[in-house]
mmCIF file of C-alpha atoms and ligand atoms in Angstrom:
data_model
loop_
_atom_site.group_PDB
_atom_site.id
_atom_site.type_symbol
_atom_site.label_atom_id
_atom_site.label_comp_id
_atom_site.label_asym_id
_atom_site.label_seq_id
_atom_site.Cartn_x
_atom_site.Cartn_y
_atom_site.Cartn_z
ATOM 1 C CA UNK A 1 -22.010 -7.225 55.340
ATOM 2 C CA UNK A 2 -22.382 -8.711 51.674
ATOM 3 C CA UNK A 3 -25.906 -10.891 50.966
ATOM 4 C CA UNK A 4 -25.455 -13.880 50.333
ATOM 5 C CA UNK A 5 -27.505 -15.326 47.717
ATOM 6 C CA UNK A 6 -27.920 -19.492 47.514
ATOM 7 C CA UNK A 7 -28.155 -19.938 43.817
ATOM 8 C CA UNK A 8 -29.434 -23.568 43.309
ATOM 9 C CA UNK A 9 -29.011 -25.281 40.019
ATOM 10 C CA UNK A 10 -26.051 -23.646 37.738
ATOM 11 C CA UNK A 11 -27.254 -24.271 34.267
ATOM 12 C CA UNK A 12 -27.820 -21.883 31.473
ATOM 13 C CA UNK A 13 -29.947 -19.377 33.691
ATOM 14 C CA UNK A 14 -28.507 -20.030 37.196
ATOM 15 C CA UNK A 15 -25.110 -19.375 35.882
ATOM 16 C CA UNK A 16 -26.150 -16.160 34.660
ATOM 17 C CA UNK A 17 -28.549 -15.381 37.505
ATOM 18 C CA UNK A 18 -24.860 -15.816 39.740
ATOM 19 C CA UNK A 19 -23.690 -13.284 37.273
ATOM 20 C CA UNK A 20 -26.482 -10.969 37.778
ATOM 21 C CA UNK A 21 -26.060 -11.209 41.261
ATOM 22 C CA UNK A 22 -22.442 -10.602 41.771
ATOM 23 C CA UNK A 23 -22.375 -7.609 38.960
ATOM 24 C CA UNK A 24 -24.654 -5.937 42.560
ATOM 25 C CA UNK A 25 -22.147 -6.771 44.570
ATOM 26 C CA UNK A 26 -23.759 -9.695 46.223
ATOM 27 C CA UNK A 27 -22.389 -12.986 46.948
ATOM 28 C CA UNK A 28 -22.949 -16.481 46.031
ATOM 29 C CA UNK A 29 -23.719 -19.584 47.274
ATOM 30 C CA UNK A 30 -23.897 -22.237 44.379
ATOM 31 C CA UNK A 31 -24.830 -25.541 44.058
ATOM 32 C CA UNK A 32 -25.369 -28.014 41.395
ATOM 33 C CA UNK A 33 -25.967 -31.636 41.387
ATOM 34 C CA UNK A 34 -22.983 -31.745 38.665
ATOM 35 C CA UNK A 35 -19.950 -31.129 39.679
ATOM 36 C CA UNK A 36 -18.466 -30.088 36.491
ATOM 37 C CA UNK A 37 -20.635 -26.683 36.484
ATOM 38 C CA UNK A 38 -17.234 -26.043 38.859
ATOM 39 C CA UNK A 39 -15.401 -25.157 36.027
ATOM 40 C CA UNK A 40 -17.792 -22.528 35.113
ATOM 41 C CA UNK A 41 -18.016 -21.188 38.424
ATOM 42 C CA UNK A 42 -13.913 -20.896 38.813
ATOM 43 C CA UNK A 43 -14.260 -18.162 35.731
ATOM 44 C CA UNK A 44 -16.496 -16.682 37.584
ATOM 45 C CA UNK A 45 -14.447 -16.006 40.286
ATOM 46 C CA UNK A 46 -11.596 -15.213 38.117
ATOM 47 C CA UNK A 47 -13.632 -12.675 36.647
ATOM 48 C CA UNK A 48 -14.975 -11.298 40.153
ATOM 49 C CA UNK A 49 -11.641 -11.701 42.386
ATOM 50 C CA UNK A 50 -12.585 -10.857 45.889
ATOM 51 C CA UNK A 51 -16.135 -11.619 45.683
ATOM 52 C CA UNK A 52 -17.343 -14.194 47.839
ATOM 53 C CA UNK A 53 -18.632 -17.311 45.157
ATOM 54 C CA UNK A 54 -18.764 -20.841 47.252
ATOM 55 C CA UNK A 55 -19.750 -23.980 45.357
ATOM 56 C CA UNK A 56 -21.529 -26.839 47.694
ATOM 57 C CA UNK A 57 -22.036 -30.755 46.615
ATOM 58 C CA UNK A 58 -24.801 -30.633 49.289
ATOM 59 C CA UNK A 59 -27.540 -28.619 48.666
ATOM 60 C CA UNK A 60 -28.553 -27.926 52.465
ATOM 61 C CA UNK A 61 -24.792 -25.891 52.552
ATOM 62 C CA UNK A 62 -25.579 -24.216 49.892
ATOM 63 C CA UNK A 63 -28.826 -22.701 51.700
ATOM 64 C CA UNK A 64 -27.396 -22.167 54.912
ATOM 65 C CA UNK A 65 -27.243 -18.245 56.047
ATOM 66 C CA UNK A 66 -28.560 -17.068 53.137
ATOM 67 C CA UNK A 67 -31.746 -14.445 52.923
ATOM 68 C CA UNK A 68 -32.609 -15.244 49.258
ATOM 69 C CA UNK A 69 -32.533 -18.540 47.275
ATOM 70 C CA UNK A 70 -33.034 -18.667 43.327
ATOM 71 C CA UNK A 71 -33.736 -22.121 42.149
ATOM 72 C CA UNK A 72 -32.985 -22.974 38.198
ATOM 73 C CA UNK A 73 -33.199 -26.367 38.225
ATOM 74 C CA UNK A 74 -35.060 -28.139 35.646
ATOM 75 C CA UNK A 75 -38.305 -27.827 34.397
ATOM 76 C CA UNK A 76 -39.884 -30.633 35.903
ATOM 77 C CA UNK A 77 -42.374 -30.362 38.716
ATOM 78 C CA UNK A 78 -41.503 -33.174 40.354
ATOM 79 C CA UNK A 79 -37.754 -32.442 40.038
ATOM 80 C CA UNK A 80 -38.471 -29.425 41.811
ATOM 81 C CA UNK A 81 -40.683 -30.499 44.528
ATOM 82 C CA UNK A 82 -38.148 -32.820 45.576
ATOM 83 C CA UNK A 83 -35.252 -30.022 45.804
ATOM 84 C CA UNK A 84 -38.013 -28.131 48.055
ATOM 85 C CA UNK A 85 -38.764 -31.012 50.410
ATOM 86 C CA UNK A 86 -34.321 -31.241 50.431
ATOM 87 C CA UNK A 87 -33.999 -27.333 52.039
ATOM 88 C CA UNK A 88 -36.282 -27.066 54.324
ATOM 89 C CA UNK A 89 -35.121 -28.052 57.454
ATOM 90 C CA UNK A 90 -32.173 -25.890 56.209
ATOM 91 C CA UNK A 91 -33.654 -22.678 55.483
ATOM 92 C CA UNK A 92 -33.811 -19.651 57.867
ATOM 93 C CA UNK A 93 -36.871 -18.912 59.753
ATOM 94 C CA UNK A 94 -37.537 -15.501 56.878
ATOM 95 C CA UNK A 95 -35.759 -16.828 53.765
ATOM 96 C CA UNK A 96 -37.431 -16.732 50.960
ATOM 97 C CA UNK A 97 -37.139 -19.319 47.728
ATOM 98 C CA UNK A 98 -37.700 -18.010 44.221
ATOM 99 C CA UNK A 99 -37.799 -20.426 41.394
ATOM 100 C CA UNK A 100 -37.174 -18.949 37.984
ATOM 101 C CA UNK A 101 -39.759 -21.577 36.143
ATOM 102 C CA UNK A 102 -40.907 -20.758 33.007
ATOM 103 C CA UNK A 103 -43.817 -22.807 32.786
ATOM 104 C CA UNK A 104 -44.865 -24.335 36.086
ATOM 105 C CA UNK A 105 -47.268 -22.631 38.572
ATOM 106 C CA UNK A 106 -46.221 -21.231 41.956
ATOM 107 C CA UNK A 107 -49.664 -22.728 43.710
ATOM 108 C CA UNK A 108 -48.104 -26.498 41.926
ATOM 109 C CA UNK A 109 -44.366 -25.510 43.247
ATOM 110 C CA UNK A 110 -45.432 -24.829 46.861
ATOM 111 C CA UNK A 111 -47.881 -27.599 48.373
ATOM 112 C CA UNK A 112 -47.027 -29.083 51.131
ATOM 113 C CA UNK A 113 -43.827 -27.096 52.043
ATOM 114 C CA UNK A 114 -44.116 -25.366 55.286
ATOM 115 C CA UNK A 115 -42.201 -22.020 53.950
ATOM 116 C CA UNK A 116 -45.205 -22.046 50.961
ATOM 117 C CA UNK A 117 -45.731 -18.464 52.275
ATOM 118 C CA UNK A 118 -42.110 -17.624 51.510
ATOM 119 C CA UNK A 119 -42.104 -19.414 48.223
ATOM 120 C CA UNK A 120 -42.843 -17.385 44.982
ATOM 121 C CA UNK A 121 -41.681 -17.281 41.146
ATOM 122 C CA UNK A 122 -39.074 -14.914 39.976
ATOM 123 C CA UNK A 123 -39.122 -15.399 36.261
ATOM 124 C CA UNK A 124 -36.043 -14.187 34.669
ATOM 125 C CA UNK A 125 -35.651 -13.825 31.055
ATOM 126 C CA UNK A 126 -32.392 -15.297 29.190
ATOM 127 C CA UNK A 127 -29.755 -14.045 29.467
ATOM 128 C CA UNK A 128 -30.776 -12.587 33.063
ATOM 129 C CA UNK A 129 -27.508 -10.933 33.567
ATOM 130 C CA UNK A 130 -28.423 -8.401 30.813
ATOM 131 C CA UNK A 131 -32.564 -8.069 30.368
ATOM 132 C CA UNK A 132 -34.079 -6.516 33.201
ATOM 133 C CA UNK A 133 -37.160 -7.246 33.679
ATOM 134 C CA UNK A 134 -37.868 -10.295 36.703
ATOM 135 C CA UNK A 135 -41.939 -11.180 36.647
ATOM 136 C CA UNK A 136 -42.923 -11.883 40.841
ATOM 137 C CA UNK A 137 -45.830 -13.671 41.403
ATOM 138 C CA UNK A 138 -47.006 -15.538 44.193
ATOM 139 C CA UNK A 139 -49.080 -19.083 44.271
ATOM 140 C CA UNK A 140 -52.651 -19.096 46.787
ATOM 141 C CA UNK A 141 -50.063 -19.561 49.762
ATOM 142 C CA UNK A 142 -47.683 -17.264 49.395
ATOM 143 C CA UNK A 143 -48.024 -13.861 51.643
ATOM 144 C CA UNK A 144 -48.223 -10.506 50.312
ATOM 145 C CA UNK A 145 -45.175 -9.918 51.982
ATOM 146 C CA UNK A 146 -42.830 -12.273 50.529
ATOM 147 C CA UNK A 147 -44.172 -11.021 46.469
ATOM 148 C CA UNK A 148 -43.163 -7.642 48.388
ATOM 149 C CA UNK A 149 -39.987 -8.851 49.446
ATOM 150 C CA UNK A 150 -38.727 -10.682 46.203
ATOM 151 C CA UNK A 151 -39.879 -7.449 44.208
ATOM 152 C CA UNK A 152 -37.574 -4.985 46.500
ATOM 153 C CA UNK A 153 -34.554 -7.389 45.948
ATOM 154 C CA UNK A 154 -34.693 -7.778 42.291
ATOM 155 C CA UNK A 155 -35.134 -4.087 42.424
ATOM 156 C CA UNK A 156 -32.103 -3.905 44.598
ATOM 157 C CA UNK A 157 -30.130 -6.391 41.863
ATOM 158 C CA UNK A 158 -30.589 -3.504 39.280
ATOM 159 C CA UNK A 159 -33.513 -5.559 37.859
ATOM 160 C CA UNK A 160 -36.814 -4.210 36.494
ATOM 161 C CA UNK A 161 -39.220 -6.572 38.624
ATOM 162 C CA UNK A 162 -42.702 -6.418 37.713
ATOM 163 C CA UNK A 163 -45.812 -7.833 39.929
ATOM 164 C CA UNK A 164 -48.205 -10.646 38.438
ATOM 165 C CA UNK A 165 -51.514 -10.516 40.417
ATOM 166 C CA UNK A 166 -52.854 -13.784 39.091
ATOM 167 C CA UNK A 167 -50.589 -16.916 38.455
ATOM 168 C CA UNK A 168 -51.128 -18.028 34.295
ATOM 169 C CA UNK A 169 -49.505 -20.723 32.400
ATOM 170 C CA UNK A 170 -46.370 -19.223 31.126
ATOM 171 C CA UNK A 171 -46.652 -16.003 33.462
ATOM 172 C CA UNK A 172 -46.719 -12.737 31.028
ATOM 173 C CA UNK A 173 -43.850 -12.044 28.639
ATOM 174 C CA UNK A 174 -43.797 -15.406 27.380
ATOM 175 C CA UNK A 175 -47.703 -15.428 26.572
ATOM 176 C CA UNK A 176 -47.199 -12.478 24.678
ATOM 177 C CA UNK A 177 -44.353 -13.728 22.963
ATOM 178 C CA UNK A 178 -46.034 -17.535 22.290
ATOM 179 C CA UNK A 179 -48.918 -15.220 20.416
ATOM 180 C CA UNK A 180 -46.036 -13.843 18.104
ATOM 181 C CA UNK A 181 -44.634 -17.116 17.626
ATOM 182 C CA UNK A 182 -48.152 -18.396 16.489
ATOM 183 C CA UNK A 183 -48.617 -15.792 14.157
ATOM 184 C CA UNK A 184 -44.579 -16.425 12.738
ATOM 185 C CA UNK A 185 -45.065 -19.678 12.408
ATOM 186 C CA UNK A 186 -49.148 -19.559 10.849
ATOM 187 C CA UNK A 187 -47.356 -17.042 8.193
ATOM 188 C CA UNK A 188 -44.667 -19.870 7.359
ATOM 189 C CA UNK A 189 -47.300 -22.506 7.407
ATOM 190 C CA UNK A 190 -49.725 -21.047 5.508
ATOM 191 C CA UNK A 191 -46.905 -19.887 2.966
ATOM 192 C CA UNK A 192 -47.103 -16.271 2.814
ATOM 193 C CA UNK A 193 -43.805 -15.825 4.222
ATOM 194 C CA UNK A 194 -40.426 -17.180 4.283
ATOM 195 C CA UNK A 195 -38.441 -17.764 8.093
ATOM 196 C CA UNK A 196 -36.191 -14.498 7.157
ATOM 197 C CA UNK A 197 -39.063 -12.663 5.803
ATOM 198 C CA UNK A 198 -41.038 -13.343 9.031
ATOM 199 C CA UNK A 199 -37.890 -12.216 10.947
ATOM 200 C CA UNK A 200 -37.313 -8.933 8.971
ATOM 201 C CA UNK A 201 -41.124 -8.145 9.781
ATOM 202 C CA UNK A 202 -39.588 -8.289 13.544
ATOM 203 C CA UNK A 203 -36.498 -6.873 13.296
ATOM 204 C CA UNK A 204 -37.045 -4.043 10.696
ATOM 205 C CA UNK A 205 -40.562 -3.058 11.848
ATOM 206 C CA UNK A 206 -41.947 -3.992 15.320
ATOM 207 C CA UNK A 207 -38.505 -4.768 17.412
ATOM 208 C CA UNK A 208 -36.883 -1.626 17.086
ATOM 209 C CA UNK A 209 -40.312 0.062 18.749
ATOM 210 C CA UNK A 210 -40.517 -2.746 21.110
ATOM 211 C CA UNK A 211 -37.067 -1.736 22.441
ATOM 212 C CA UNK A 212 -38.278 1.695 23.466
ATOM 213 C CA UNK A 213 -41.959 1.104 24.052
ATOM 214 C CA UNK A 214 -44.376 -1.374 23.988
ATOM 215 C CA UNK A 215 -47.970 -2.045 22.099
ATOM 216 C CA UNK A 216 -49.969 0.361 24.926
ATOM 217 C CA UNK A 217 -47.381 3.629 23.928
ATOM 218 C CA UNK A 218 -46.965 2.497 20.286
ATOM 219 C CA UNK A 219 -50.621 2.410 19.747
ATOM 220 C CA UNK A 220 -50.858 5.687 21.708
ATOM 221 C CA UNK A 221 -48.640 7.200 19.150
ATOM 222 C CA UNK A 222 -50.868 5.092 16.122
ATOM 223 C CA UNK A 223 -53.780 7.016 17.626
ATOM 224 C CA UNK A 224 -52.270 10.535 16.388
ATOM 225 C CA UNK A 225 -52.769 13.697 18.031
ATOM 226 C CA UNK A 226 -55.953 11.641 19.724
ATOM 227 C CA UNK A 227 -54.297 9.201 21.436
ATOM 228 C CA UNK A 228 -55.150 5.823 22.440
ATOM 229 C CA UNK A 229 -59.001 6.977 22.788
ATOM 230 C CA UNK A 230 -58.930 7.868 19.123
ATOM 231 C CA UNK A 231 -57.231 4.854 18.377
ATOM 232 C CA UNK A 232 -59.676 2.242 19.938
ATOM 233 C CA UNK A 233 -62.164 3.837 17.480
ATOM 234 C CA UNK A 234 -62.144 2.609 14.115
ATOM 235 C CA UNK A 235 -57.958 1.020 13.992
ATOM 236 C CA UNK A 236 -58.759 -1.172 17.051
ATOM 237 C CA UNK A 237 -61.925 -2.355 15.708
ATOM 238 C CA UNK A 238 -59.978 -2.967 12.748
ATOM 239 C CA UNK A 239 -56.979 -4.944 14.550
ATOM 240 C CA UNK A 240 -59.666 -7.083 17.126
ATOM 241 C CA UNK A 241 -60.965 -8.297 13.498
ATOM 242 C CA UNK A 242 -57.206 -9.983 13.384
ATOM 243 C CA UNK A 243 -57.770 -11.587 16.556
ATOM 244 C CA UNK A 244 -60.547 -13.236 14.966
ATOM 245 C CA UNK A 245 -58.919 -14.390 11.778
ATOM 246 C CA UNK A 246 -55.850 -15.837 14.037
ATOM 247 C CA UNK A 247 -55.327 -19.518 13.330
ATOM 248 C CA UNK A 248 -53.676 -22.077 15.639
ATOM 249 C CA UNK A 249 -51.142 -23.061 12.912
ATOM 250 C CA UNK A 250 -50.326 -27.311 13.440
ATOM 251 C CA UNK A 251 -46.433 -28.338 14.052
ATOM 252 C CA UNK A 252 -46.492 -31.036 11.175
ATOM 253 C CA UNK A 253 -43.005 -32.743 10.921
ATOM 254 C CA UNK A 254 -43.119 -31.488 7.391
ATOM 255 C CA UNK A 255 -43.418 -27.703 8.725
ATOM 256 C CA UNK A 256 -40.575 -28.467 11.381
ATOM 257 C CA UNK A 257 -38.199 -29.667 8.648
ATOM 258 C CA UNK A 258 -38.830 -26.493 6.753
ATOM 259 C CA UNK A 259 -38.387 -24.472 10.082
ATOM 260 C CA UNK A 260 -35.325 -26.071 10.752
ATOM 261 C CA UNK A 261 -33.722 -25.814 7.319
ATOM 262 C CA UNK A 262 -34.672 -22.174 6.851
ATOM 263 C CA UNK A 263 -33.595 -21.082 9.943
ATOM 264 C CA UNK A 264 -30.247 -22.543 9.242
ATOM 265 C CA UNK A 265 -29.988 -20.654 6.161
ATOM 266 C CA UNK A 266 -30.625 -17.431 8.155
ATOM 267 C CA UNK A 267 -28.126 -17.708 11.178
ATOM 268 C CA UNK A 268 -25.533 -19.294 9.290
ATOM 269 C CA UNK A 269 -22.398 -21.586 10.064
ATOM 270 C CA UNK A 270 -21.382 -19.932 13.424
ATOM 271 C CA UNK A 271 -19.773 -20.991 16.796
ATOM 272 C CA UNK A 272 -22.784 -21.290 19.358
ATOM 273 C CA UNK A 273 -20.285 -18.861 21.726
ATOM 274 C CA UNK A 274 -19.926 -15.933 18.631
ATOM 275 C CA UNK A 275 -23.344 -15.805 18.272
ATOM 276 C CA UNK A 276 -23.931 -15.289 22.390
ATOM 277 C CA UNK A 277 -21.786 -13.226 22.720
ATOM 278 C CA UNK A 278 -23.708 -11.320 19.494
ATOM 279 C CA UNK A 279 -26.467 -11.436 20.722
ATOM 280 C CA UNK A 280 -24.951 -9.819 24.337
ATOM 281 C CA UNK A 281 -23.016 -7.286 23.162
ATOM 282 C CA UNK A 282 -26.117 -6.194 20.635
ATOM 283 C CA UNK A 283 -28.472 -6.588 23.918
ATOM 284 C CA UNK A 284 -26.417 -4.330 26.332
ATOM 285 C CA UNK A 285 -25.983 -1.401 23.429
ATOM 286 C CA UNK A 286 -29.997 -1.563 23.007
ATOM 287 C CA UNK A 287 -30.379 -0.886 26.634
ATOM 288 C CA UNK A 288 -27.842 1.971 26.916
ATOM 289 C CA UNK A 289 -29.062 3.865 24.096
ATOM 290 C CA UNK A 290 -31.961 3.590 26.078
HETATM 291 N N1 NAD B 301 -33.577 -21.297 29.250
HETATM 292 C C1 NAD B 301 -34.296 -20.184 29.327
HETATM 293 O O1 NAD B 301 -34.350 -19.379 28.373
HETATM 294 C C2 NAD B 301 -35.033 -19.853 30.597
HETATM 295 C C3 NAD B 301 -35.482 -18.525 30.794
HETATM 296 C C4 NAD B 301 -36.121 -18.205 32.002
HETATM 297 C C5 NAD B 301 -36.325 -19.189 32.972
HETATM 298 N N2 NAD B 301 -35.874 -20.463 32.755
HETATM 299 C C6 NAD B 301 -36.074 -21.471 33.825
HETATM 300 O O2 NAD B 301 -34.836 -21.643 34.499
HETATM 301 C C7 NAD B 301 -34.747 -22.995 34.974
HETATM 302 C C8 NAD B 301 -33.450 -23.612 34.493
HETATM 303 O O3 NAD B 301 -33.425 -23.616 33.089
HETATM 304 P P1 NAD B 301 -32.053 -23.753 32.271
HETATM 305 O O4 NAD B 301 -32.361 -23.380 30.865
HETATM 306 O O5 NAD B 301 -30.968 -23.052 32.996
HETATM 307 O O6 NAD B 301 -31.826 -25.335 32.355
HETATM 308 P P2 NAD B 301 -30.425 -26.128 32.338
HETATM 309 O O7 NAD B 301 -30.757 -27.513 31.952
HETATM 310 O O8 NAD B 301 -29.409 -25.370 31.549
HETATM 311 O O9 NAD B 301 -29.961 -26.097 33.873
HETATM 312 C C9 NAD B 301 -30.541 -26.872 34.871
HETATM 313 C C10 NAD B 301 -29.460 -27.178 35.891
HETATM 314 O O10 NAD B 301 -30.063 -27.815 37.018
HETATM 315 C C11 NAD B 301 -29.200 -28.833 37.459
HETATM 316 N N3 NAD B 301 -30.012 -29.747 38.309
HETATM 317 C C12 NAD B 301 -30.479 -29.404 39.521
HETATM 318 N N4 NAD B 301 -31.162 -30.421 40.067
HETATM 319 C C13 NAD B 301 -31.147 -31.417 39.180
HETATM 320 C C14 NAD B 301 -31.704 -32.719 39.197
HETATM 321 N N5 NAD B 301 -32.381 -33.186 40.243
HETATM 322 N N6 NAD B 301 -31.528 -33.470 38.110
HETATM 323 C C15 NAD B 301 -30.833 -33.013 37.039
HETATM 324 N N7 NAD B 301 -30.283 -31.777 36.984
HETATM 325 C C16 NAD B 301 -30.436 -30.998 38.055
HETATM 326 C C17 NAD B 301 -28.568 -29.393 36.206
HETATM 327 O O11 NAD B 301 -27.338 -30.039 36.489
HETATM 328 C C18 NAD B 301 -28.376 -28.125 35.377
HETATM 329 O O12 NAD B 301 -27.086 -27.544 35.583
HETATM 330 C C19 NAD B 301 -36.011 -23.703 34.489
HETATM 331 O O13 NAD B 301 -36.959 -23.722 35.531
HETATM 332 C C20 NAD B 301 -36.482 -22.837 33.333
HETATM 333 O O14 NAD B 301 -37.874 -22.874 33.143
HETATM 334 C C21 NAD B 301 -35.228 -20.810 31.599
#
């Protein structure tokens, strides 16, 4: 029998999510408090004939029989909470609810909700129908087994789940990436480099390794025949030096404008879609080479 997967809020990331879910051969259940997000899920289904894709005005329908819900509604705590108290005397006795918040933390999401143990964060990054990696991690309530579960079925959706032991503002991947975004925007602020010159230092230098292997393996390799033990020698000393010259660069409107304008120059006049689909096509060709 297919699973059947409730996806709750069909915006830019549950829409894709749906996507992600149906490319495993799963179903979906979909709901959205707008009904014009049908229009997105009827290509869906043109694009997926024979796969089972409901839409539901009432959220509780949209729950019903289903083993796994992913909620991407919007970023608002209280917004959530209230879509949480709206399930739960619709859920099934072992379903489990994932939210795919950026921000928020699981132990916030879950008070008060009697399935808190089967509530936990399943942090997707955009566009979730192509990136694998899902971050699982669980608030104080939530059981061992459920951060189990939720890893084995993003694992089972072709996903590379990984397993966050403590709950942090922003979970992992996006902490890592607001530090590069400090330094991008510190080197703009401070003027010693221009928004394309910033990017080149990403896409020229550090992204390409990125795409095959992270800091841990690239400072491996930095380390020479040594390793990383020879590298935390002198070169890390030298690079924890950096951490102490970082600054916490301030978003003036002044530096926002420039930002803005510079960045514009860069990406150019382009439909929002050509540059997606860009962006997609560039994404999946990365990952095969891998
Ligand atoms: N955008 C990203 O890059 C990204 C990446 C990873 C995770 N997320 C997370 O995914 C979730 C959804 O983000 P998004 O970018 O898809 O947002 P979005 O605004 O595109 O979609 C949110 C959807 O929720 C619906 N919705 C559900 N309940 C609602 C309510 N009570 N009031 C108003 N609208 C309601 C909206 O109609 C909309 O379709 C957020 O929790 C966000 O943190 C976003």
């Amino acid at each position: 029998m297919t699973k059947i997967i409730a996806v709750l809020g069909c915006g830019l990331i549950g829409l894709n999510w749906a996507e992600a879910f149906l490319n495993a051969g799963f179903g979906v259940q979909c709901w959205d408090p707008n009904e014009n997000v049908q229009s997105q899920i009827n290509a869906l289904r043109d694009r997926f004939s024979g796969a089972k894709i409901d839409y539901f005005s009432r959220v509780e329908e949209a729950v019903k029989g289903v083993e796994f819900v992913q909620e991407s509604g919007p970023e608002r705590l209280e917004v959530k909470r209230a879509l949480y108290q709206d399930i739960e005397n619709a859920l099934g006795a072992e379903t489990i609810v994932a939210s795919s918040t950026s921000t928020i933390m699981p132990s916030d999401l879950q008070q008060g909700l009697s399935y808190a143990a089967r509530f936990v964060i399943g942090h997707p990054f955009n566009p979730p129908h192509i990136l694998p990696l899902v971050e699982v991690v669980g608030g104080n309530l939530t059981s061992e087994a459920t951060v189990n579960k939720a890893y084995d079925f993003y694992a089972a959706v072709g996903k590379q789940p990984i397993k966050l032991h403590v709950e942090r503002m922003g979970h992992l991947a996006n902490r890592i990436q607001a530090a590069v975004w400090r330094e991008s925007i510190d080197a703009v602020a401070s003027g010693q480099a221009s928004v394309a010159d910033v990017e080149l230092a990403v896409t020229a230098a550090l992204g390409p390794r990125w795409a095959l292997m992270g800091q841990f393996e690239t400072f491996d390799l930095a380390g020479g025949e040594g390793g990383m033990a020879n590298f935390l020698g002198d070169i890390g000393s030298a690079i924890e030096a950096l951490w102490d010259d970082a600054q916490r660069p301030v978003m003036t409107d002044e530096l926002k404008v420039k930002i803005i304008a510079e960045t514009k120059k860069l990406v150019g006049e382009r439909e929002f879609a050509d540059k997606i689909n860009r962006r997609d096509e560039f994404l999946k060709a990365v990952l095969a080479a891998k």
